[in-house]
mmCIF file of C-alpha atoms and ligand atoms in Angstrom:
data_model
loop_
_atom_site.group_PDB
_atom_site.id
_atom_site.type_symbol
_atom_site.label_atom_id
_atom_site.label_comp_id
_atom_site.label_asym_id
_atom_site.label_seq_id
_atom_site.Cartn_x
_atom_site.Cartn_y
_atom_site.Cartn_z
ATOM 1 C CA UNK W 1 0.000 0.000 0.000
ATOM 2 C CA UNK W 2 1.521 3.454 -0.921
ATOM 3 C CA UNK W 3 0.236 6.671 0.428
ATOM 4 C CA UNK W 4 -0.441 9.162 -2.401
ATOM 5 C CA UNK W 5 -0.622 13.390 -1.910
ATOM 6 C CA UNK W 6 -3.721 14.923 -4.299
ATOM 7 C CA UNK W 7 -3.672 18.689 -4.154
ATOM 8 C CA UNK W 8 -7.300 20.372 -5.368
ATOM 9 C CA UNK W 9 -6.397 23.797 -7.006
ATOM 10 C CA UNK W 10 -8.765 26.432 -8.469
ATOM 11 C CA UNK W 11 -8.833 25.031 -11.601
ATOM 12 C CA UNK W 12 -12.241 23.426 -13.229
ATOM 13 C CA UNK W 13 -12.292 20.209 -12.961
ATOM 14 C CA UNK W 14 -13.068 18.890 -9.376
ATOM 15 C CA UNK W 15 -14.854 16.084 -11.432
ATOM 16 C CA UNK W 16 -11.575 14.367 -12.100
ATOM 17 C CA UNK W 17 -9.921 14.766 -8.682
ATOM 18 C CA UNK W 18 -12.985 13.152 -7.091
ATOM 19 C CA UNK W 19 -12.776 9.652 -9.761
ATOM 20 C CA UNK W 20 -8.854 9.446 -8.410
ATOM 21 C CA UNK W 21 -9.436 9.590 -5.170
ATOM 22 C CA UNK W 22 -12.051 7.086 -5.338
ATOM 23 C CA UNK W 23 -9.436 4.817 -7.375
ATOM 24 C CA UNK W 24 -6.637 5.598 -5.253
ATOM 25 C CA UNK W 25 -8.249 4.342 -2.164
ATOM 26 C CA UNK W 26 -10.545 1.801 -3.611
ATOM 27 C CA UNK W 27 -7.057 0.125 -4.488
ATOM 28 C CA UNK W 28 -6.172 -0.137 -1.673
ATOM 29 C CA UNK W 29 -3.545 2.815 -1.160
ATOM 30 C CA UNK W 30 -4.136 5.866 1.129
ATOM 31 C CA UNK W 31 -4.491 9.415 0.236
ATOM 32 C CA UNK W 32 -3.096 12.478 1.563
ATOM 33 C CA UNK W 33 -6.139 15.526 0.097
ATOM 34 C CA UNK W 34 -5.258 18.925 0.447
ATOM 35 C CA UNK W 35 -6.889 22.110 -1.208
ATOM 36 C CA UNK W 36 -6.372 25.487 -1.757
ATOM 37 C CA UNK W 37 -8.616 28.024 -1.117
ATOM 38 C CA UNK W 38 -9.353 28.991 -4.679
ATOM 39 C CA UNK W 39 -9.865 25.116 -4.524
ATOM 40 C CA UNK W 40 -12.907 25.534 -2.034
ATOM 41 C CA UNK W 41 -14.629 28.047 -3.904
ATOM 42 C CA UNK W 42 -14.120 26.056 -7.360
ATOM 43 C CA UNK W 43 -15.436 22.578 -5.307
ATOM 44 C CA UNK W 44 -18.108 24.180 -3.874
ATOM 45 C CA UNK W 45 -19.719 25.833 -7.271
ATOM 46 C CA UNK W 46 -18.953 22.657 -9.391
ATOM 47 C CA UNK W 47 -19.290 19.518 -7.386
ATOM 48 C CA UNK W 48 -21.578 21.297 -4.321
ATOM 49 C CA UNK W 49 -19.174 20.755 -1.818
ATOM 50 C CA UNK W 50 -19.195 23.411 1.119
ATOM 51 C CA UNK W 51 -15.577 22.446 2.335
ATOM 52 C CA UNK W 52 -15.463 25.490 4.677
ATOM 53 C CA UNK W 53 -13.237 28.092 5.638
ATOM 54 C CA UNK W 54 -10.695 25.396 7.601
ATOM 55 C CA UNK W 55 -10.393 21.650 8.270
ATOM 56 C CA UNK W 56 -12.831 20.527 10.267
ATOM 57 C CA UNK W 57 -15.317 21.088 7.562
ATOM 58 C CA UNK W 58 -13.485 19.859 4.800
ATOM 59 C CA UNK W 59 -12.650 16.364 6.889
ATOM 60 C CA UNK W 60 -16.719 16.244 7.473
ATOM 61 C CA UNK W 61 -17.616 17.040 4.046
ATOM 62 C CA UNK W 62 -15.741 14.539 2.752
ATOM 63 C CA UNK W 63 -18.000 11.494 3.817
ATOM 64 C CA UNK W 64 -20.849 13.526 1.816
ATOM 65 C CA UNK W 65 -18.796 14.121 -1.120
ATOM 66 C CA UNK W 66 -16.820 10.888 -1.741
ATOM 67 C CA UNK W 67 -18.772 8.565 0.417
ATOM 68 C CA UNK W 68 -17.664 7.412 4.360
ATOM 69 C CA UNK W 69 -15.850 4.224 3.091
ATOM 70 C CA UNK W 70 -13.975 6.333 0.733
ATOM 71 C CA UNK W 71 -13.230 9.228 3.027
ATOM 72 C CA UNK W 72 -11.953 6.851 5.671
ATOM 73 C CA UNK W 73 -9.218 5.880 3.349
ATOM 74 C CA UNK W 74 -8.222 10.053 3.060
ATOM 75 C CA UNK W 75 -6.399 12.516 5.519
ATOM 76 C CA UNK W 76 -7.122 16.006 4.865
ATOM 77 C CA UNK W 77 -4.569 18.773 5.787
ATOM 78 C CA UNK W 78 -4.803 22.689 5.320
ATOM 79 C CA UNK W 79 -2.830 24.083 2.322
ATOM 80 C CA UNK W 80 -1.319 27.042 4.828
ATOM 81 C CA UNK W 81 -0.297 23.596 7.137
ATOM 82 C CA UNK W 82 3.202 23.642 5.537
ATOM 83 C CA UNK W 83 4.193 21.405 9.053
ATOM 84 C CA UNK W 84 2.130 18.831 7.853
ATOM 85 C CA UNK W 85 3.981 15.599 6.722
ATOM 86 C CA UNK W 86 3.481 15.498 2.862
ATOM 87 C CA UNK W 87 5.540 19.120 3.536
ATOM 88 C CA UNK W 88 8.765 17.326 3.970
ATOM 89 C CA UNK W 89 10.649 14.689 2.165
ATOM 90 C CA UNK W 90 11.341 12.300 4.780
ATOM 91 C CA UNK W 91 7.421 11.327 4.542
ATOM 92 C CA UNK W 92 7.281 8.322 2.023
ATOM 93 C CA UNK W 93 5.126 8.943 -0.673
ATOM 94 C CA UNK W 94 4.099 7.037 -3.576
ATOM 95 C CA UNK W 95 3.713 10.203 -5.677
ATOM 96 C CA UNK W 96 2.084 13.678 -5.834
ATOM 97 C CA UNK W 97 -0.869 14.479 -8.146
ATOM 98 C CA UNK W 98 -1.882 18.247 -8.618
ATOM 99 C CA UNK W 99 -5.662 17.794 -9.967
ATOM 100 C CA UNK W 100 -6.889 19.644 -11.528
ATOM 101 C CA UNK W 101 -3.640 22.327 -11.960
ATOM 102 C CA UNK W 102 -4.422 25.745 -11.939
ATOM 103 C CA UNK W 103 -2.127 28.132 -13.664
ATOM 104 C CA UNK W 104 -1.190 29.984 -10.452
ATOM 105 C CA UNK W 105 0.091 26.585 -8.799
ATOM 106 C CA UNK W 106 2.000 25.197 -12.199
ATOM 107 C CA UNK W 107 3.766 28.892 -12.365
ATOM 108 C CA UNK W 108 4.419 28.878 -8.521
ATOM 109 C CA UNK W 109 5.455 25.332 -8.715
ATOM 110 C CA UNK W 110 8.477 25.881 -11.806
ATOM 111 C CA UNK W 111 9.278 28.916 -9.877
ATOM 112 C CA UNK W 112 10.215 26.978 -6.295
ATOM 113 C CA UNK W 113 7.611 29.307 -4.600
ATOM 114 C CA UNK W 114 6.095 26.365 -1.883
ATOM 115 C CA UNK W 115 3.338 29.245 -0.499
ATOM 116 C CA UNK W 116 1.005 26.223 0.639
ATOM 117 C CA UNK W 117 1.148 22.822 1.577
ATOM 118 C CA UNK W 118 -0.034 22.171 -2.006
ATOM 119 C CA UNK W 119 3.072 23.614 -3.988
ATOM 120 C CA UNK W 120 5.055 22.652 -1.307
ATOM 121 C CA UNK W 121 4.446 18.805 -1.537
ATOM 122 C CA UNK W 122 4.691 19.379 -5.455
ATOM 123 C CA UNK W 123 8.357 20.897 -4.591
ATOM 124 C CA UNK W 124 9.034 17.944 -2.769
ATOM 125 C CA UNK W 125 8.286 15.410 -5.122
ATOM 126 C CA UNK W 126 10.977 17.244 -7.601
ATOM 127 C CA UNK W 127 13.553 17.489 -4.986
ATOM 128 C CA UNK W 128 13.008 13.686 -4.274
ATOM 129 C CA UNK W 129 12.771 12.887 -7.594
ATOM 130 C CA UNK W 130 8.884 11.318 -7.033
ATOM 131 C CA UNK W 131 6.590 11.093 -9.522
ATOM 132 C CA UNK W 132 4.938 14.635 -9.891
ATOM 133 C CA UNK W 133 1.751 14.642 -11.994
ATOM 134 C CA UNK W 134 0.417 17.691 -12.836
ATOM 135 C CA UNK W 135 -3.080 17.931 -14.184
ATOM 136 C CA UNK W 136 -4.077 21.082 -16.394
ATOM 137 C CA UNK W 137 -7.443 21.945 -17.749
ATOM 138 C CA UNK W 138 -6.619 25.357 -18.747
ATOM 139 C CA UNK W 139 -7.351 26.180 -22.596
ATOM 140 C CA UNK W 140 -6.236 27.829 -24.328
ATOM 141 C CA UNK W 141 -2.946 27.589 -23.253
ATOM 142 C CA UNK W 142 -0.542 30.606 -23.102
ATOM 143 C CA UNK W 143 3.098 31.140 -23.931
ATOM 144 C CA UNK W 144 3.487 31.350 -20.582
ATOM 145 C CA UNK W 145 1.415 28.380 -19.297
ATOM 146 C CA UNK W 146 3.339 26.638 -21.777
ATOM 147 C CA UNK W 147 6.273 27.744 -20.571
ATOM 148 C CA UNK W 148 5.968 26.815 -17.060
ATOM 149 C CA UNK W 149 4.787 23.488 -17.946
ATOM 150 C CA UNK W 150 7.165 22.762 -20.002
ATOM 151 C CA UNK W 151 9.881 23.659 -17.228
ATOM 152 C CA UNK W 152 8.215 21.326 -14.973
ATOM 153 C CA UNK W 153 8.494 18.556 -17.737
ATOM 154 C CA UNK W 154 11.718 19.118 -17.696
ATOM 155 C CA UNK W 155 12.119 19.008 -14.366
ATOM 156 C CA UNK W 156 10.564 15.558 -14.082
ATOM 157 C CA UNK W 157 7.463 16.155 -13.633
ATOM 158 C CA UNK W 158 4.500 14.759 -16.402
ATOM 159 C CA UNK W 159 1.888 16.782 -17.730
ATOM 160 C CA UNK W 160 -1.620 15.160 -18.085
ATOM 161 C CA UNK W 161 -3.897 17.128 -19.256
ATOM 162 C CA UNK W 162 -7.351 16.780 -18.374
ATOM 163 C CA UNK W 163 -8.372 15.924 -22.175
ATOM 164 C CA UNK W 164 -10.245 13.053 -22.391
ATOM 165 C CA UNK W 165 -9.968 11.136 -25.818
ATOM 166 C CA UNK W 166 -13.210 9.579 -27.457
ATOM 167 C CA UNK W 167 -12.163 7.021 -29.272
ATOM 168 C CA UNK W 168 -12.921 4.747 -26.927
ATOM 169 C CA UNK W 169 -16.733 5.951 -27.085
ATOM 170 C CA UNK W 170 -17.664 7.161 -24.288
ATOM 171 C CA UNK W 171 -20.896 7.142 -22.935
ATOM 172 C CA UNK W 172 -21.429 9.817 -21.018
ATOM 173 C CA UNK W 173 -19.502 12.382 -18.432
ATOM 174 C CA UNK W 174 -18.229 9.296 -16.449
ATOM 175 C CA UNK W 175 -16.233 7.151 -19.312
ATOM 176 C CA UNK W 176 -14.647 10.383 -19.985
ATOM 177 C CA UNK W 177 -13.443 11.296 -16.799
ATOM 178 C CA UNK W 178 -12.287 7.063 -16.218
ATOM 179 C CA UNK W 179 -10.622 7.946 -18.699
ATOM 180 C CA UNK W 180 -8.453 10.554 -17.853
ATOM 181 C CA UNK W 181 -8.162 9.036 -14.283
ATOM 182 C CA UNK W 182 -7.101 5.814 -15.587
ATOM 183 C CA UNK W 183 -4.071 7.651 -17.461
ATOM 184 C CA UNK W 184 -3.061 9.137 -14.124
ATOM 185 C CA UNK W 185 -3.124 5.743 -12.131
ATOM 186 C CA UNK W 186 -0.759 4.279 -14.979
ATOM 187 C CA UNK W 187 1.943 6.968 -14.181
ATOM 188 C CA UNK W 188 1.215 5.991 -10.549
ATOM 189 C CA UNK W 189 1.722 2.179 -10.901
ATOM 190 C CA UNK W 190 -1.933 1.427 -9.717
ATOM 191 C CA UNK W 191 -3.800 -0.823 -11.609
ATOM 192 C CA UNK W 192 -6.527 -0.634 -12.384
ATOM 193 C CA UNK W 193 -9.785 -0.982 -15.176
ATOM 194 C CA UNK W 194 -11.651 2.349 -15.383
ATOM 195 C CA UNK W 195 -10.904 2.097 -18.774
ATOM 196 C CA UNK W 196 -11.274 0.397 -21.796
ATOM 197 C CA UNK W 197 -7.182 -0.162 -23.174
ATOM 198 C CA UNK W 198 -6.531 0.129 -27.109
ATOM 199 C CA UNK W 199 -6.765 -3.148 -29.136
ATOM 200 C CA UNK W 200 -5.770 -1.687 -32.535
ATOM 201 C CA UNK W 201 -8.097 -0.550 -35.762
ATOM 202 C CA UNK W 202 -9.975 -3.278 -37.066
ATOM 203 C CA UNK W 203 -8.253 -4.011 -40.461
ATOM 204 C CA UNK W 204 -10.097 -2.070 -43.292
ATOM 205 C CA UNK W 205 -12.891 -4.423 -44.641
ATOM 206 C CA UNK W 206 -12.099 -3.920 -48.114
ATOM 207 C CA UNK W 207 -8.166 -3.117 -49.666
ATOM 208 C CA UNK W 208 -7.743 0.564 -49.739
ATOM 209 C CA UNK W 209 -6.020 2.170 -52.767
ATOM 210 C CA UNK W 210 -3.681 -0.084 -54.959
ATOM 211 C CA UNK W 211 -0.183 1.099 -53.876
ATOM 212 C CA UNK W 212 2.178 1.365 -56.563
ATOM 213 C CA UNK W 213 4.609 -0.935 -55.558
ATOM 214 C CA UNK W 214 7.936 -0.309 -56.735
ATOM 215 C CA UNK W 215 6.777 3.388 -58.692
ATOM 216 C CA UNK W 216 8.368 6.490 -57.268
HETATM 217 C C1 FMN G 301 -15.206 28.370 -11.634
HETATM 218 C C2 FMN G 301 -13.737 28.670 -11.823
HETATM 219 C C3 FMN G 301 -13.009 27.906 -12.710
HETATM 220 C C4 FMN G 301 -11.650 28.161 -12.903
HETATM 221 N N1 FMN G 301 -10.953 27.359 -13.761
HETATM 222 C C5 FMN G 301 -9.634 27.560 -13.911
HETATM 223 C C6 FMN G 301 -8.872 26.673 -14.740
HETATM 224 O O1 FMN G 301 -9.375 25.719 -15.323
HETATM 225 N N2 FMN G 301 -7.540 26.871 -14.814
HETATM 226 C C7 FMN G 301 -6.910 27.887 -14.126
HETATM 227 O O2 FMN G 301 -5.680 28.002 -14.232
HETATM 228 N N3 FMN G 301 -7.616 28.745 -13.347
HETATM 229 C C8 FMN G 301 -8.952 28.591 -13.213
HETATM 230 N N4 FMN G 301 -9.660 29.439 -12.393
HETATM 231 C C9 FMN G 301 -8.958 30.566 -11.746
HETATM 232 C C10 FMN G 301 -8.207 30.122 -10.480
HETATM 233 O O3 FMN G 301 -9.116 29.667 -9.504
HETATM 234 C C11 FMN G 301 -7.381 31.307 -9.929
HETATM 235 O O4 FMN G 301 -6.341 31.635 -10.825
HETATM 236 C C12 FMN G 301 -6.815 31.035 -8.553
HETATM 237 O O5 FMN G 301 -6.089 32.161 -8.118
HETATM 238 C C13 FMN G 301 -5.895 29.817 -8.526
HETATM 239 O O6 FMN G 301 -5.420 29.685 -7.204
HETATM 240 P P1 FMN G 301 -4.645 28.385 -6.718
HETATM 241 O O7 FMN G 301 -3.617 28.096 -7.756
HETATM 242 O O8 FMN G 301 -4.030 28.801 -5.410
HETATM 243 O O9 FMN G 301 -5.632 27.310 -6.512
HETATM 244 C C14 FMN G 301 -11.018 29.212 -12.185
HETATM 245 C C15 FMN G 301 -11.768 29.962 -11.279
HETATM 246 C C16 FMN G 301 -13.107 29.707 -11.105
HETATM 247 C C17 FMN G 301 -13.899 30.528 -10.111
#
């Protein structure tokens, strides 16, 4: 079992962070779940979550949110409680998943800032040389964003955008968002089978266009 940091940012997307942590402990592994307060406001307007002004009511909402079985398997810790373990790297961690990513964090992040337990934890990972997945949504993408995000590539860290594909035809909200989880718990090691994996094309039915064999 591996314990695994999920930082909630301000970024849309709440959706996704929600199907991971649900994976992550339904697999057996523990989660650490901390959010900023942009985070808050964002989980509040898109999943109906009222996770408060401070802990207490984020710990207690998270029974309603992800169900008590679920929540059991997650520690919450404030984003300004940089004395909390996942701050340091002498916690073992199986990895560190920003999701979603705002903008804000990914450019704090590249830059070494560490102003919450969120970034922080992020910092860590690099510094330990962890697995770091960061988790955009933001489109269009700047020069800048692209910047940053490419410095934390290079860094070590892997960008996974939250952009679901469809050629596994989904169904509906869920499939896409299995998706997208599934993706992250491959970087992580988990297994897992949210998602459907790619068998190939079926071969054409009928020959395509007569190549020329040996013509220019
Ligand atoms: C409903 C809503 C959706 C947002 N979606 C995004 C987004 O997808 N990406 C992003 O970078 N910022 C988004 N923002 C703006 C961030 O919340 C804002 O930049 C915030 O300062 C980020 O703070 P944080 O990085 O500390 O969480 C959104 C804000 C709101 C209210």
């Amino acid at each position: 079992m591996s314990r695994f940091f999920v930082g909630l940012t301000g970024a849309s997307g709440h959706v996704y962070a929600e199907g991971l942590v649900r994976a992550l402990v339904g697999a057996g592994h523990g989660v650490d779940l901390s959010i900023t307060s942009a985070g808050r406001r964002v989980l509040l307007h898109e999943r109906g979550i009222d996770a408060g002004e401070r802990g207490e009511r984020l710990a207690a909402s998270l029974a309603g949110w992800l169900g008590e079985e679920v929540a059991r398997g997650v520690r919450t810790f404030e984003s300004d409680d940089v004395g909390a373990p996942p701050s340091s790297g002498t916690a073992q961690s199986g990895g560190v998943v920003l999701c979603p990513c705002s903008m804000g964090t990914a450019a704090r992040v590249a830059a070494g800032f560490s102003s919450n337990l969120v970034e922080r934890a992020a910092d860590v990972a690099l510094k330990e040389g962890r697995t770091l997945l960061i988790m955009p949504r933001e489109t269009p993408l700047s020069e800048l964003h692209l910047e940053n995000l490419l410095r934390l590539a290079r860094l070590g860290a892997a960008i996974l955008p939250c952009a679901p594909g469809f050629y596994h035809h989904p169904k509906g909200i869920e499939e896409l968002v299995d998706h997208i989880v599934g993706k992250a718990l491959d970087r992580l090691g988990v297994e897992h089978d949210l998602s459907p994996r790619w068998q190939g094309l079926e071969p054409p039915a009928e020959p395509g266009i007569e190549r020329g064999g040996d013509r220019p």
